[in-house]
C-alpha cells in the first residue's frame, strides 16, 4: 500500500545543530523543495506563551526553549502554504519532532545529533558574527536552555527514522538525506 502522507520531512535537533543550514542546502539540491522554519512560528506575545525572566533586565519574555511557545496556527499556515508550492516540504526546527501535529503528519523524520559543547560554540559564534552580545544567550542556556533541551528536544531523537551526525560536512548530510528520502527516480515523480 503506497504511503499517502504528505511529502513532509520533519528535521529536528538542538539549537546550533545545523538544522537550518542543512534544510536550506537540501532545498538547493532538490528542486521544488519548500522549507518551513519553526523559528518563524513562535508567539511573541507574553500573554500567549510560557515566559522566563529577562536575563540582565526586568520583566519576562517568551521562553523560546519551551515548545508551548510555538504558535500552532502559524505552523499549520506555513505548512499549508509550503505544501501548495513544494513537492517536498522540510519543517525544520528544534521542536519539529516534539510537536505531534508536525511529527505525526511527516512522511520522513530525521534528527541532527551534535554534542552540547559544539552546539553551544556554534550558537555563540552565530551571535558574534551577527555583532550581537552572546552573553544573554549563554546565561539563558545555563539558566534554562540546557534543561529544556534535555527535557523537550533530546528525547525526540527516538521518533527519528534517520539519525544524522551534525558534525559531518553539509554535502555529506545532504547526500544521506537524499538517500533517505528516496532515489532520484522517486524524487523525479514529485516534480
PDB file of C-alpha atoms in Angstrom, residues 15-136:
ATOM      1  CA  UNK A  15      19.825  24.709  18.794  1.00  0.00           C
ATOM      2  CA  UNK A  16      23.093  25.026  16.891  1.00  0.00           C
ATOM      3  CA  UNK A  17      22.961  21.518  15.436  1.00  0.00           C
ATOM      4  CA  UNK A  18      22.856  22.794  11.842  1.00  0.00           C
ATOM      5  CA  UNK A  19      19.198  22.078  11.004  1.00  0.00           C
ATOM      6  CA  UNK A  20      18.577  25.339   9.161  1.00  0.00           C
ATOM      7  CA  UNK A  21      21.807  25.110   7.172  1.00  0.00           C
ATOM      8  CA  UNK A  22      21.014  21.521   6.234  1.00  0.00           C
ATOM      9  CA  UNK A  23      17.407  22.305   5.260  1.00  0.00           C
ATOM     10  CA  UNK A  24      18.493  25.180   3.013  1.00  0.00           C
ATOM     11  CA  UNK A  25      21.237  23.023   1.418  1.00  0.00           C
ATOM     12  CA  UNK A  26      18.754  20.198   0.817  1.00  0.00           C
ATOM     13  CA  UNK A  27      16.311  22.637  -0.796  1.00  0.00           C
ATOM     14  CA  UNK A  28      19.088  23.933  -3.062  1.00  0.00           C
ATOM     15  CA  UNK A  29      19.896  20.360  -4.124  1.00  0.00           C
ATOM     16  CA  UNK A  30      16.287  19.245  -4.723  1.00  0.00           C
ATOM     17  CA  UNK A  31      14.053  21.362  -6.941  1.00  0.00           C
ATOM     18  CA  UNK A  32      10.540  22.148  -5.710  1.00  0.00           C
ATOM     19  CA  UNK A  33      11.520  21.865  -2.052  1.00  0.00           C
ATOM     20  CA  UNK A  34       9.986  24.341   0.386  1.00  0.00           C
ATOM     21  CA  UNK A  35      11.382  24.947   3.864  1.00  0.00           C
ATOM     22  CA  UNK A  36       9.309  25.883   6.916  1.00  0.00           C
ATOM     23  CA  UNK A  37      11.457  27.326   9.704  1.00  0.00           C
ATOM     24  CA  UNK A  38       9.764  26.785  13.059  1.00  0.00           C
ATOM     25  CA  UNK A  39      11.812  29.690  14.463  1.00  0.00           C
ATOM     26  CA  UNK A  40       9.447  31.944  12.485  1.00  0.00           C
ATOM     27  CA  UNK A  41       6.424  30.435  14.235  1.00  0.00           C
ATOM     28  CA  UNK A  42       6.948  31.436  17.858  1.00  0.00           C
ATOM     29  CA  UNK A  43       4.458  33.537  19.788  1.00  0.00           C
ATOM     30  CA  UNK A  44       5.884  36.936  20.671  1.00  0.00           C
ATOM     31  CA  UNK A  45       3.049  37.999  22.944  1.00  0.00           C
ATOM     32  CA  UNK A  46       3.957  37.070  26.515  1.00  0.00           C
ATOM     33  CA  UNK A  47       0.289  36.565  27.340  1.00  0.00           C
ATOM     34  CA  UNK A  48       0.103  33.681  24.839  1.00  0.00           C
ATOM     35  CA  UNK A  49       3.263  31.745  25.684  1.00  0.00           C
ATOM     36  CA  UNK A  50       5.306  30.429  28.596  1.00  0.00           C
ATOM     37  CA  UNK A  51       7.692  33.074  29.885  1.00  0.00           C
ATOM     38  CA  UNK A  52      11.007  33.356  31.708  1.00  0.00           C
ATOM     39  CA  UNK A  53      12.639  36.305  33.477  1.00  0.00           C
ATOM     40  CA  UNK A  54      14.550  38.568  31.100  1.00  0.00           C
ATOM     41  CA  UNK A  55      18.293  37.938  31.504  1.00  0.00           C
ATOM     42  CA  UNK A  56      20.004  41.129  32.608  1.00  0.00           C
ATOM     43  CA  UNK A  57      16.776  43.111  32.513  1.00  0.00           C
ATOM     44  CA  UNK A  58      13.372  43.483  34.033  1.00  0.00           C
ATOM     45  CA  UNK A  59      10.141  41.644  33.404  1.00  0.00           C
ATOM     46  CA  UNK A  60       9.581  38.457  31.465  1.00  0.00           C
ATOM     47  CA  UNK A  61       9.992  37.333  27.886  1.00  0.00           C
ATOM     48  CA  UNK A  62       8.726  34.425  25.816  1.00  0.00           C
ATOM     49  CA  UNK A  63      10.515  31.191  26.670  1.00  0.00           C
ATOM     50  CA  UNK A  64      11.803  30.082  23.278  1.00  0.00           C
ATOM     51  CA  UNK A  65      13.088  26.885  24.937  1.00  0.00           C
ATOM     52  CA  UNK A  66       9.528  25.645  25.535  1.00  0.00           C
ATOM     53  CA  UNK A  67       7.534  24.021  22.708  1.00  0.00           C
ATOM     54  CA  UNK A  68       4.346  25.601  24.072  1.00  0.00           C
ATOM     55  CA  UNK A  69       5.764  28.914  22.786  1.00  0.00           C
ATOM     56  CA  UNK A  70       5.171  27.773  19.194  1.00  0.00           C
ATOM     57  CA  UNK A  71       2.043  29.199  17.563  1.00  0.00           C
ATOM     58  CA  UNK A  72       0.292  26.146  16.105  1.00  0.00           C
ATOM     59  CA  UNK A  73      -1.883  28.234  13.767  1.00  0.00           C
ATOM     60  CA  UNK A  74       1.233  29.863  12.291  1.00  0.00           C
ATOM     61  CA  UNK A  75       2.861  26.441  11.831  1.00  0.00           C
ATOM     62  CA  UNK A  76      -0.242  24.997  10.147  1.00  0.00           C
ATOM     63  CA  UNK A  77      -0.492  28.016   7.853  1.00  0.00           C
ATOM     64  CA  UNK A  78       3.194  27.796   6.891  1.00  0.00           C
ATOM     65  CA  UNK A  79       2.966  24.055   6.181  1.00  0.00           C
ATOM     66  CA  UNK A  80      -0.205  24.542   4.124  1.00  0.00           C
ATOM     67  CA  UNK A  81       1.421  27.272   2.040  1.00  0.00           C
ATOM     68  CA  UNK A  82       4.562  25.191   1.560  1.00  0.00           C
ATOM     69  CA  UNK A  83       2.608  22.091   0.520  1.00  0.00           C
ATOM     70  CA  UNK A  84       0.852  24.214  -2.102  1.00  0.00           C
ATOM     71  CA  UNK A  85       4.171  25.283  -3.630  1.00  0.00           C
ATOM     72  CA  UNK A  86       6.642  22.477  -2.942  1.00  0.00           C
ATOM     73  CA  UNK A  87       6.816  18.821  -3.865  1.00  0.00           C
ATOM     74  CA  UNK A  88       8.837  18.259  -0.694  1.00  0.00           C
ATOM     75  CA  UNK A  89       8.337  20.286   2.475  1.00  0.00           C
ATOM     76  CA  UNK A  90      11.061  20.370   5.108  1.00  0.00           C
ATOM     77  CA  UNK A  91       9.822  21.508   8.510  1.00  0.00           C
ATOM     78  CA  UNK A  92      12.971  22.285  10.431  1.00  0.00           C
ATOM     79  CA  UNK A  93      13.298  23.393  13.995  1.00  0.00           C
ATOM     80  CA  UNK A  94      14.251  22.415  17.476  1.00  0.00           C
ATOM     81  CA  UNK A  95      10.699  21.215  18.125  1.00  0.00           C
ATOM     82  CA  UNK A  96       9.960  19.570  14.759  1.00  0.00           C
ATOM     83  CA  UNK A  97       9.711  16.161  16.427  1.00  0.00           C
ATOM     84  CA  UNK A  98       8.398  17.468  19.754  1.00  0.00           C
ATOM     85  CA  UNK A  99       5.150  18.779  18.259  1.00  0.00           C
ATOM     86  CA  UNK A 100       2.799  15.856  17.498  1.00  0.00           C
ATOM     87  CA  UNK A 101       0.915  17.886  14.877  1.00  0.00           C
ATOM     88  CA  UNK A 102       4.172  18.149  12.887  1.00  0.00           C
ATOM     89  CA  UNK A 103       5.722  14.784  13.694  1.00  0.00           C
ATOM     90  CA  UNK A 104       2.590  12.719  13.057  1.00  0.00           C
ATOM     91  CA  UNK A 105       1.967  14.121   9.602  1.00  0.00           C
ATOM     92  CA  UNK A 106       5.582  13.759   8.444  1.00  0.00           C
ATOM     93  CA  UNK A 107       6.397  11.024   5.964  1.00  0.00           C
ATOM     94  CA  UNK A 108      10.074  11.237   6.979  1.00  0.00           C
ATOM     95  CA  UNK A 109      11.625  12.145  10.333  1.00  0.00           C
ATOM     96  CA  UNK A 110      15.276  12.977  10.976  1.00  0.00           C
ATOM     97  CA  UNK A 111      17.278  14.241  13.936  1.00  0.00           C
ATOM     98  CA  UNK A 112      20.585  16.100  13.686  1.00  0.00           C
ATOM     99  CA  UNK A 113      22.696  14.995  16.638  1.00  0.00           C
ATOM    100  CA  UNK A 114      25.550  17.222  17.815  1.00  0.00           C
ATOM    101  CA  UNK A 115      27.324  17.257  21.189  1.00  0.00           C
ATOM    102  CA  UNK A 116      26.216  20.064  23.515  1.00  0.00           C
ATOM    103  CA  UNK A 117      29.585  21.834  23.557  1.00  0.00           C
ATOM    104  CA  UNK A 118      29.669  22.092  19.759  1.00  0.00           C
ATOM    105  CA  UNK A 119      26.058  23.330  19.612  1.00  0.00           C
ATOM    106  CA  UNK A 120      26.836  25.976  22.237  1.00  0.00           C
ATOM    107  CA  UNK A 121      30.006  27.046  20.416  1.00  0.00           C
ATOM    108  CA  UNK A 122      28.084  27.359  17.130  1.00  0.00           C
ATOM    109  CA  UNK A 123      25.340  29.446  18.779  1.00  0.00           C
ATOM    110  CA  UNK A 124      27.971  31.713  20.356  1.00  0.00           C
ATOM    111  CA  UNK A 125      29.799  32.149  17.049  1.00  0.00           C
ATOM    112  CA  UNK A 126      26.486  32.934  15.320  1.00  0.00           C
ATOM    113  CA  UNK A 127      25.832  35.736  17.849  1.00  0.00           C
ATOM    114  CA  UNK A 128      29.357  37.100  17.424  1.00  0.00           C
ATOM    115  CA  UNK A 129      29.101  37.075  13.620  1.00  0.00           C
ATOM    116  CA  UNK A 130      25.828  38.999  13.891  1.00  0.00           C
ATOM    117  CA  UNK A 131      27.627  41.534  16.137  1.00  0.00           C
ATOM    118  CA  UNK A 132      25.343  40.558  18.994  1.00  0.00           C
ATOM    119  CA  UNK A 133      26.447  40.049  22.575  1.00  0.00           C
ATOM    120  CA  UNK A 134      26.320  36.284  23.198  1.00  0.00           C
ATOM    121  CA  UNK A 135      26.189  36.852  26.950  1.00  0.00           C
ATOM    122  CA  UNK A 136      22.393  36.728  27.261  1.00  0.00           C
TER     123      UNK A 136
END
